[in-house]
Tab-separated table of C-alpha atoms in Angstrom:
chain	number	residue	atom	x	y	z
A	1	UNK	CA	132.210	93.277	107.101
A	2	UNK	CA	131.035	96.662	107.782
A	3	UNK	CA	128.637	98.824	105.269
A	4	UNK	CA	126.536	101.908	105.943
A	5	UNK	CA	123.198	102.478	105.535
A	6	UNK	CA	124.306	104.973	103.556
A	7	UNK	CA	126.073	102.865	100.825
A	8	UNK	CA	123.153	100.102	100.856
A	9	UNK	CA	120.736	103.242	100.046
A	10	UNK	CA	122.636	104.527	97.441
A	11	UNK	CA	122.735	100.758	95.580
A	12	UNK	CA	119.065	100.892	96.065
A	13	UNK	CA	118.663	104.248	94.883
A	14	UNK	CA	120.498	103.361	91.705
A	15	UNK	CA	118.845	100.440	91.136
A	16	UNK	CA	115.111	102.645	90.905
A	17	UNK	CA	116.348	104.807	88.669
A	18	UNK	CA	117.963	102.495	86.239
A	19	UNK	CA	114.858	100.836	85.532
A	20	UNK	CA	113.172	104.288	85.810
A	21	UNK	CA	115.207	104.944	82.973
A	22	UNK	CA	115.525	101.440	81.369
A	23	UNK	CA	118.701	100.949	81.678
A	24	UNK	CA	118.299	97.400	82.217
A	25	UNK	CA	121.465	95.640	80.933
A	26	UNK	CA	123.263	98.212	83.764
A	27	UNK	CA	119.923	97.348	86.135
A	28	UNK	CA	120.914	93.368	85.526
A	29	UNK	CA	124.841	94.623	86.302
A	30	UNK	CA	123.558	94.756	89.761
A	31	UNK	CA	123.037	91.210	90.451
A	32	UNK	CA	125.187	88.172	91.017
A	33	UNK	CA	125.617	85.286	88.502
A	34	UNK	CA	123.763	83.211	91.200
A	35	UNK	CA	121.238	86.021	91.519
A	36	UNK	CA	117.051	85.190	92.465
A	37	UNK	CA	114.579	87.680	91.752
A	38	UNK	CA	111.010	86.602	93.277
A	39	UNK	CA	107.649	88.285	93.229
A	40	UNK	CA	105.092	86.065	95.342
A	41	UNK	CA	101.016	85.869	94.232
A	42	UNK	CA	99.738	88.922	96.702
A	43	UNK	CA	97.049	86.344	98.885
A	44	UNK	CA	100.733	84.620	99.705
A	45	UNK	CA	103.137	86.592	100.577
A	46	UNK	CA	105.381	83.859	102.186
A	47	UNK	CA	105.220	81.715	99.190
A	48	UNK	CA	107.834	79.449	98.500
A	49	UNK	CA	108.817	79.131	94.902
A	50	UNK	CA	109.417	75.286	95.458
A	51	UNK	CA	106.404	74.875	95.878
A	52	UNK	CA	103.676	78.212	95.681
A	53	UNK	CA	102.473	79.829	92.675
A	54	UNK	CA	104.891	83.045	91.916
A	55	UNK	CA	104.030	85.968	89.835
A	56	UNK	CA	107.993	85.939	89.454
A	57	UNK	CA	110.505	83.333	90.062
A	58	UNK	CA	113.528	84.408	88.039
A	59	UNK	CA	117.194	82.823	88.787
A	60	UNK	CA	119.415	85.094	86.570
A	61	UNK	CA	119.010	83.471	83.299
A	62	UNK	CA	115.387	84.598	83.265
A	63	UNK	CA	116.362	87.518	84.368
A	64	UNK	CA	118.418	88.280	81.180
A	65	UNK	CA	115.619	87.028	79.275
A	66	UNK	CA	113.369	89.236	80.780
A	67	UNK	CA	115.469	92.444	79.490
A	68	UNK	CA	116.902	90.988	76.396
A	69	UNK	CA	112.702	90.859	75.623
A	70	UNK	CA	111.770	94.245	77.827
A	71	UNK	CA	114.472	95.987	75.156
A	72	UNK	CA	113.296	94.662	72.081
A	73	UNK	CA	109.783	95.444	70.538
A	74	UNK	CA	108.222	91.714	71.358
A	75	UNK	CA	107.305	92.932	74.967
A	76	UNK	CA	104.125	94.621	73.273
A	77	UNK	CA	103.002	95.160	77.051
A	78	UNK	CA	105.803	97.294	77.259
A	79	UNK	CA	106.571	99.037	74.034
A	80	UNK	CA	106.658	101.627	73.920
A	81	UNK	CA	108.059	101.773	77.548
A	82	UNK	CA	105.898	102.661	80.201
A	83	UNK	CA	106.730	105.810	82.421
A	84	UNK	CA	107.706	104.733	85.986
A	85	UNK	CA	108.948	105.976	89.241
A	86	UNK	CA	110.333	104.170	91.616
A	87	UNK	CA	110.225	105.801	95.472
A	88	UNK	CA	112.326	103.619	97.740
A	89	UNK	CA	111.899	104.314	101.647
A	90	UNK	CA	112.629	102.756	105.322
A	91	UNK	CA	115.645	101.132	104.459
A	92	UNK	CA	117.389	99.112	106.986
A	93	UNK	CA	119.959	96.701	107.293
A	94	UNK	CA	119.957	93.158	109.203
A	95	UNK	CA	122.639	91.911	110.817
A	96	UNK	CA	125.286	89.748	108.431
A	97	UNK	CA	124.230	86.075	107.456
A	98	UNK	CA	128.010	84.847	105.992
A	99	UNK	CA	128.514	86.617	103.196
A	100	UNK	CA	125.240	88.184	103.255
A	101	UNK	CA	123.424	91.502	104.195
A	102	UNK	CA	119.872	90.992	104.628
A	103	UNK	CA	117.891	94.346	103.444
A	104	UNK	CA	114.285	95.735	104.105
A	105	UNK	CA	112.636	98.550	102.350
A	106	UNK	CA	109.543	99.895	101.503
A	107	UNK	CA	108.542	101.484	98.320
A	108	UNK	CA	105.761	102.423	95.680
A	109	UNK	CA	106.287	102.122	92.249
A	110	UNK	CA	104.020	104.337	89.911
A	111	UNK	CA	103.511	103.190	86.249
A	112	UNK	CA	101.997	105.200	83.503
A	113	UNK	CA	101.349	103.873	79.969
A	114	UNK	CA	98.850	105.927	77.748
A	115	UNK	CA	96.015	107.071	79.543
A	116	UNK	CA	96.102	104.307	81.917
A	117	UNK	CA	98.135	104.290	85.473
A	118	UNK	CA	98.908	101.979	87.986
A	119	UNK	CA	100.473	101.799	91.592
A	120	UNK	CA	102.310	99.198	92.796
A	121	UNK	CA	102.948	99.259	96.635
A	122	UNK	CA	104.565	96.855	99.125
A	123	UNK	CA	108.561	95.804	100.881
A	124	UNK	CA	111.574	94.772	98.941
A	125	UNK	CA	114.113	92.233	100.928
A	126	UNK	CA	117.501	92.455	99.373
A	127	UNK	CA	120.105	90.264	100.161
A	128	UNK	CA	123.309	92.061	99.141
A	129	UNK	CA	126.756	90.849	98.915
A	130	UNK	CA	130.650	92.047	98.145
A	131	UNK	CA	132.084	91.157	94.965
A	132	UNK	CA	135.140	93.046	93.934
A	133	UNK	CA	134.767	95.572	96.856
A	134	UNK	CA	131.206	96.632	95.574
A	135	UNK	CA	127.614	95.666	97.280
A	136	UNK	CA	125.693	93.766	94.615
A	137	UNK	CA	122.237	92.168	94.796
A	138	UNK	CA	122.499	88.260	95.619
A	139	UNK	CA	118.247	88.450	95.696
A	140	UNK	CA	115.556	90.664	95.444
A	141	UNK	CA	111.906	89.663	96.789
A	142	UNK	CA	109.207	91.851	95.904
A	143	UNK	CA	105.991	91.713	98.280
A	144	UNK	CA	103.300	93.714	97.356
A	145	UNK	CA	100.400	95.153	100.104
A	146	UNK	CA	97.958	94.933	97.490
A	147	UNK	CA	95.000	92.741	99.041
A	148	UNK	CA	93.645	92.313	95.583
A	149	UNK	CA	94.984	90.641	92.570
A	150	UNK	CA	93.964	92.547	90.069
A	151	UNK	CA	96.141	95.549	90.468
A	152	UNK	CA	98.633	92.587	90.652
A	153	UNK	CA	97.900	90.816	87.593
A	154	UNK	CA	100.007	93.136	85.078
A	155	UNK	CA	103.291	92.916	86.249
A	156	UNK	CA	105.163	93.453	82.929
A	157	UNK	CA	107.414	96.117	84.551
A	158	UNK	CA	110.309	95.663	87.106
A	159	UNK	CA	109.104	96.157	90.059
């Protein structure tokens, strides 16, 4: 299978500003039935959800949880919606896996809700796949560079 860099940016550039714009039924859209979406505790960033605490560890039934309660008013941490901006950055592509497309990239996500802001900084690893002749997200790890967990702690956001 052959995709450009081009084409994985631009799935990765949609998917920051959906949830810049929280859009997150079409955000969810991106991701396969069988999708994972992982955030591991910062002081273990190779944490394995089998068996390591995870600030995330969402197969794709959380993950429509988590919007189906990010869209309603009983995320209180997040309503009314926080401001964000999601810069993605350094993308590049592995070499094919099967069916997969192993993706790195780096990127800062800024959050602003009332007088308060927060920066969240680290690497996403994608792993993409074809379905229907479109690239779609099979899972998305988030590791963050932040050394302490406090920055960490409120994660109530996509990252």
């Amino acid at each position: 299978m052959t995709v450009t860099r081009a084409e994985v940016e631009d799935l990765l550039y949609l998917e920051a500003e959906l949830l810049d714009q929280w859009r997150l039924d079409e955000w969810l859209a991106l991701f396969t039935d069988d999708a994972h979406y992982a955030i591991p505790c910062n002081d273990d960033p190779d944490g394995d959800p089998a068996r390591d605490l995870m600030l995330i560890d969402d197969n794709r039934f959380r993950m429509g949880a988590r919007v189906e309660r990010l869209n309603s008013r009983k995320a209180h941490r997040e309503y009314p919606h926080s401001n964000t901006r999601h810069m993605v950055t350094n993308v590049r592509l592995g070499d094919w896996e099967g069916d997969e497309l192993p993706v790195r990239a780096s990127f800062v996500v800024w959050r602003f809700r009332g007088d308060r802001a927060a920066d969240y900084v680290g690497q996403y690893f994608h792993r993409l796949v074809r379905r229907d002749g479109e690239l779609r997200i099979r899972a998305k790890r988030v590791v963050l560079d932040m050394t302490a967990l406090r920055p960490a702690f409120d994660v109530a956001i996509v990252l």
